[in-house]
Amino acid sequence: NEVYWKSEGKTIFDDIKKNHTVDWESLYIYNGKDCCLTYEIYEILMKEIDEWGVRKAYDLMMSLIGPCLFAMLRGTKISMYKLLQFEQENEKAIEVLTRIKDAVVGDVNVQSHKQLKELIYEQWDMPKQFRGKRLTVDDKKLAMLERYPTPYRYHIGIIRMLKKYLKRRDFYNLKINDDGRIRTALKITGTYTGRFASSESIFGSGKNLLNIPKETRKFYVADDGKIMIQGDLSQAEARIVAALCGDEKWLREFDETDVHKKVASGLFGVPYDQVTKYQRNIAKRVSHGTNYCLGKILLSEILGCSPKAVS
């Protein structure tokens, strides 16, 4: 029932940044509102949390504040040597791929959606690809077009490869603090499914560090005397789904066979012992996706076929 007050703070802090002046009276009034009104809301929320029966979820979220804050304050060490080495290798690859692209594809800016649409859909007359109702040349759609048996499949392959290496620039053009560490703000309630989200930290460094490709993780290093580890459980998500379904037979299968390989065998119509690593990976993605109400568009992209084929 309180009048929204957050915009008052934005006005005050914008003035501090632009004019380097502080309206102290307004700042103290805003600070008082921020403390008192937030506490009033907190008291109401505490009642609603118990009424809704979500106290355990609330306690879990609150317990994560400390570790997430510690992770941001601590940050991660960056090896500038490895970063610069990776940058040099990537820039060299971009230089070579650009020359190939110019010779084979022509003078087109692969980062320009407009130019790529004109080239692929008008000049080459390739089947038009849409994201919703919008014509698109995103990588997943280009990957689909690359599989078409046309004279331009290798041209599209070159375009995709160059775009991939150009995208890598985002992952080594980093905002790093003066102590050689990168920090990111972890958002506990950042996603609908409960996973964290991340963004630039309050220290001015960092970005979303949850989408770092494997090949660009090499310059994130452990502190001296420490090591980095990756914890992983055996088919944990699929096991939880089986448990929630109350399917004891399915649960036992996880300890007796490779479930994703078994799904791949049925999906691709090949004997279990002849399933390839690629086929297993596709089956794994489909299995997980269907647990999250996978739609026909994403399913078609995973399988490399048209949405009509999976309708």
XYZ file of C-alpha atoms in Angstrom:
311
model
C 0.000 0.000 0.000
C 3.034 2.283 -0.045
C 3.717 4.813 -2.776
C 6.631 3.650 -4.939
C 9.784 5.422 -3.757
C 12.683 3.790 -5.607
C 12.636 6.388 -8.404
C 13.599 9.052 -5.820
C 16.884 7.245 -5.227
C 17.620 6.993 -8.926
C 17.191 10.769 -9.312
C 19.533 11.430 -6.380
C 22.272 9.060 -7.542
C 22.037 10.215 -11.164
C 22.643 13.766 -9.907
C 25.674 12.570 -7.934
C 27.153 10.893 -11.005
C 26.464 13.752 -13.419
C 26.981 16.854 -11.299
C 29.052 15.477 -8.398
C 26.720 17.161 -5.919
C 24.625 15.660 -3.119
C 21.213 16.854 -1.976
C 21.717 15.559 1.559
C 18.171 16.221 2.796
C 16.636 14.276 -0.099
C 19.218 11.515 0.337
C 18.437 11.069 4.052
C 14.674 11.087 3.412
C 15.130 8.454 0.708
C 17.355 6.396 3.001
C 14.730 6.533 5.744
C 11.994 5.414 3.349
C 14.175 2.643 2.018
C 14.728 1.261 5.525
C 11.285 1.787 7.054
C 9.090 0.904 4.088
C 11.179 -2.149 3.226
C 10.758 -3.347 6.832
C 6.983 -2.756 6.701
C 6.811 -4.866 3.535
C 9.007 -7.505 5.179
C 6.550 -7.869 8.085
C 3.664 -8.489 5.663
C 5.699 -10.905 3.570
C 6.602 -12.972 6.645
C 2.892 -13.566 7.288
C 2.187 -14.409 3.644
C 5.132 -16.843 3.446
C 3.606 -18.943 6.230
C 0.096 -18.602 4.776
C 1.354 -19.880 1.422
C 3.413 -22.662 3.000
C 6.678 -21.656 1.313
C 8.834 -21.079 4.400
C 11.339 -23.795 3.387
C 11.871 -22.198 -0.025
C 12.358 -18.804 1.626
C 14.878 -20.194 4.128
C 16.812 -21.849 1.305
C 16.993 -18.575 -0.653
C 18.126 -16.648 2.429
C 20.824 -19.213 3.217
C 22.368 -18.567 -0.213
C 22.873 -14.824 0.345
C 26.072 -15.291 2.358
C 27.837 -17.649 -0.089
C 26.808 -15.536 -3.103
C 27.995 -12.328 -1.462
C 31.292 -14.004 -0.495
C 31.748 -15.239 -4.085
C 31.259 -11.710 -5.444
C 33.589 -10.093 -2.896
C 36.256 -12.738 -3.439
C 36.109 -12.821 -7.217
C 38.097 -15.079 -9.519
C 41.712 -14.673 -10.521
C 42.435 -14.016 -14.195
C 45.667 -15.165 -15.844
C 46.524 -12.255 -18.134
C 49.165 -14.378 -19.856
C 46.612 -17.055 -20.798
C 44.038 -14.419 -21.729
C 46.418 -12.570 -24.070
C 47.627 -15.863 -25.547
C 44.036 -16.884 -26.286
C 43.275 -13.443 -27.719
C 46.244 -13.631 -30.108
C 45.228 -17.109 -31.298
C 41.616 -16.045 -31.794
C 42.475 -12.826 -33.641
C 44.773 -14.798 -35.954
C 41.928 -17.227 -36.680
C 39.596 -14.293 -37.412
C 42.161 -12.839 -39.824
C 42.517 -16.127 -41.730
C 38.761 -16.858 -41.787
C 38.028 -13.321 -43.001
C 40.361 -13.820 -45.967
C 38.673 -17.134 -46.793
C 35.234 -15.571 -46.434
C 36.163 -12.664 -48.724
C 37.470 -15.072 -51.367
C 34.628 -17.612 -51.211
C 31.546 -15.714 -50.006
C 32.386 -12.139 -50.946
C 32.351 -8.730 -49.297
C 29.642 -9.229 -46.703
C 29.634 -8.289 -43.022
C 28.758 -11.544 -41.247
C 27.724 -9.586 -38.149
C 25.110 -7.642 -40.118
C 21.744 -9.403 -40.021
C 20.515 -7.217 -42.855
C 23.398 -8.120 -45.191
C 23.184 -11.833 -44.328
C 19.432 -11.915 -44.958
C 19.907 -10.273 -48.363
C 22.730 -12.661 -49.265
C 21.137 -15.922 -48.061
C 17.452 -15.384 -48.761
C 17.537 -13.075 -51.786
C 20.776 -13.767 -53.687
C 21.102 -17.464 -52.821
C 17.329 -18.008 -52.572
C 17.660 -20.346 -49.579
C 14.506 -21.437 -47.678
C 13.527 -18.607 -45.347
C 13.930 -19.281 -41.635
C 11.823 -17.575 -38.981
C 12.007 -17.014 -35.248
C 8.325 -16.624 -34.505
C 7.169 -14.328 -37.300
C 10.534 -12.641 -37.800
C 12.963 -13.609 -40.534
C 16.221 -14.634 -38.868
C 19.814 -15.654 -39.561
C 20.710 -16.788 -36.037
C 23.228 -19.607 -35.715
C 20.721 -22.391 -35.111
C 18.863 -21.549 -38.300
C 22.117 -21.210 -40.256
C 23.144 -24.640 -38.954
C 19.919 -26.032 -40.363
C 20.531 -24.371 -43.741
C 24.092 -25.739 -43.758
C 22.656 -29.251 -43.765
C 20.690 -28.578 -46.956
C 22.328 -30.250 -50.024
C 22.929 -26.977 -51.882
C 26.012 -25.347 -53.492
C 26.033 -22.849 -50.604
C 26.338 -25.231 -47.648
C 30.109 -24.687 -47.401
C 29.663 -20.929 -47.750
C 27.301 -20.986 -44.777
C 29.797 -23.125 -42.864
C 32.479 -20.461 -43.367
C 30.067 -17.728 -42.240
C 29.157 -19.671 -39.096
C 32.783 -20.374 -38.256
C 33.782 -16.715 -38.628
C 30.793 -15.599 -36.513
C 31.846 -18.094 -33.826
C 35.358 -16.675 -33.568
C 34.072 -13.100 -33.629
C 31.707 -13.977 -30.767
C 34.661 -15.204 -28.720
C 35.856 -11.612 -28.454
C 33.083 -10.996 -25.930
C 34.670 -13.535 -23.612
C 38.178 -12.022 -23.443
C 37.243 -8.345 -23.588
C 36.702 -8.410 -19.834
C 36.220 -5.756 -17.176
C 38.796 -6.751 -14.553
C 39.459 -5.074 -11.198
C 42.866 -3.576 -10.357
C 43.800 -6.656 -8.290
C 43.582 -8.841 -11.406
C 40.309 -10.485 -10.385
C 36.909 -10.522 -12.014
C 33.751 -10.305 -9.929
C 30.173 -11.068 -10.796
C 26.923 -10.446 -8.948
C 25.046 -13.722 -8.485
C 21.249 -13.388 -8.557
C 19.658 -16.054 -6.381
C 16.185 -15.715 -7.901
C 17.465 -14.928 -11.377
C 15.608 -17.643 -13.294
C 12.180 -19.253 -13.288
C 13.643 -22.745 -12.853
C 15.693 -21.813 -9.774
C 19.123 -21.576 -11.365
C 21.312 -18.568 -10.578
C 21.755 -15.669 -12.959
C 24.733 -13.311 -12.936
C 25.704 -9.843 -14.107
C 28.281 -7.088 -13.654
C 29.246 -6.652 -9.993
C 28.996 -3.517 -7.858
C 32.766 -3.154 -8.312
C 32.355 -2.421 -12.030
C 33.944 -5.663 -13.181
C 32.456 -8.856 -14.479
C 29.483 -9.805 -16.632
C 27.284 -12.853 -16.989
C 29.789 -15.586 -16.137
C 27.320 -18.476 -16.419
C 27.601 -18.812 -20.201
C 31.378 -19.012 -20.605
C 32.285 -21.537 -23.366
C 34.691 -24.302 -22.352
C 37.424 -23.072 -24.684
C 37.470 -19.624 -23.027
C 37.583 -20.853 -19.427
C 41.332 -21.458 -19.484
C 42.245 -17.967 -18.243
C 40.036 -18.250 -15.136
C 42.545 -19.734 -12.696
C 42.709 -20.832 -9.069
C 44.595 -18.846 -6.439
C 48.101 -19.999 -5.542
C 47.999 -23.273 -3.643
C 44.403 -23.946 -4.721
C 42.781 -25.990 -7.452
C 39.478 -25.670 -9.286
C 37.134 -28.635 -9.391
C 33.869 -29.359 -11.153
C 31.299 -31.294 -9.198
C 28.917 -33.428 -11.202
C 26.428 -36.125 -10.282
C 25.498 -39.144 -12.370
C 22.352 -38.280 -14.392
C 21.020 -36.385 -11.365
C 18.191 -34.487 -13.074
C 16.834 -37.579 -14.821
C 16.976 -39.567 -11.570
C 14.978 -36.859 -9.779
C 12.324 -36.962 -12.513
C 12.090 -40.739 -12.124
C 11.790 -40.371 -8.342
C 9.065 -37.728 -8.652
C 7.205 -40.086 -10.996
C 7.482 -42.866 -8.422
C 8.940 -45.105 -11.133
C 11.115 -47.582 -9.209
C 11.958 -49.657 -12.297
C 13.251 -46.556 -14.104
C 15.272 -45.532 -11.038
C 16.968 -48.955 -10.905
C 17.851 -48.680 -14.598
C 20.211 -45.784 -13.901
C 22.519 -48.156 -12.008
C 22.169 -50.984 -14.533
C 22.491 -49.268 -17.921
C 23.236 -45.979 -19.663
C 19.709 -44.536 -19.855
C 20.596 -41.779 -22.347
C 22.236 -44.355 -24.599
C 19.101 -46.511 -24.377
C 16.919 -43.543 -25.408
C 19.296 -42.822 -28.303
C 18.995 -46.421 -29.468
C 15.227 -46.033 -29.774
C 15.379 -42.482 -31.130
C 17.804 -43.290 -33.956
C 16.785 -46.914 -34.500
C 20.264 -48.366 -33.950
C 21.480 -51.182 -31.664
C 22.419 -50.084 -28.131
C 26.096 -50.994 -28.569
C 26.332 -48.983 -31.815
C 25.071 -45.659 -30.425
C 27.582 -42.881 -31.100
C 28.593 -40.147 -28.676
C 26.773 -37.597 -30.870
C 23.547 -39.649 -30.848
C 23.730 -40.075 -27.067
C 24.156 -36.324 -26.615
C 21.106 -35.608 -28.802
C 19.030 -38.122 -26.831
C 20.186 -36.586 -23.554
C 19.126 -33.097 -24.681
C 15.740 -34.355 -25.858
C 15.175 -36.247 -22.589
C 16.008 -33.239 -20.430
C 14.062 -30.907 -22.691
C 10.862 -32.920 -22.486
C 11.063 -32.670 -18.680
C 10.834 -28.891 -19.153
C 7.935 -28.951 -21.650
C 10.190 -28.848 -24.719
C 8.466 -27.166 -27.672
C 8.546 -28.250 -31.301
C 10.789 -25.352 -32.387
C 13.635 -26.213 -30.003
C 13.104 -29.941 -30.610
C 13.483 -29.415 -34.362
C 16.698 -27.446 -33.765
C 18.135 -30.223 -31.586
C 17.228 -32.904 -34.141
C 18.261 -30.773 -37.128
C 14.941 -30.984 -38.947
C 12.002 -28.724 -39.726
C 9.353 -27.957 -37.050
C 6.764 -29.615 -39.318
C 8.642 -32.914 -39.064
C 8.121 -33.041 -35.275
C 4.579 -31.641 -35.185
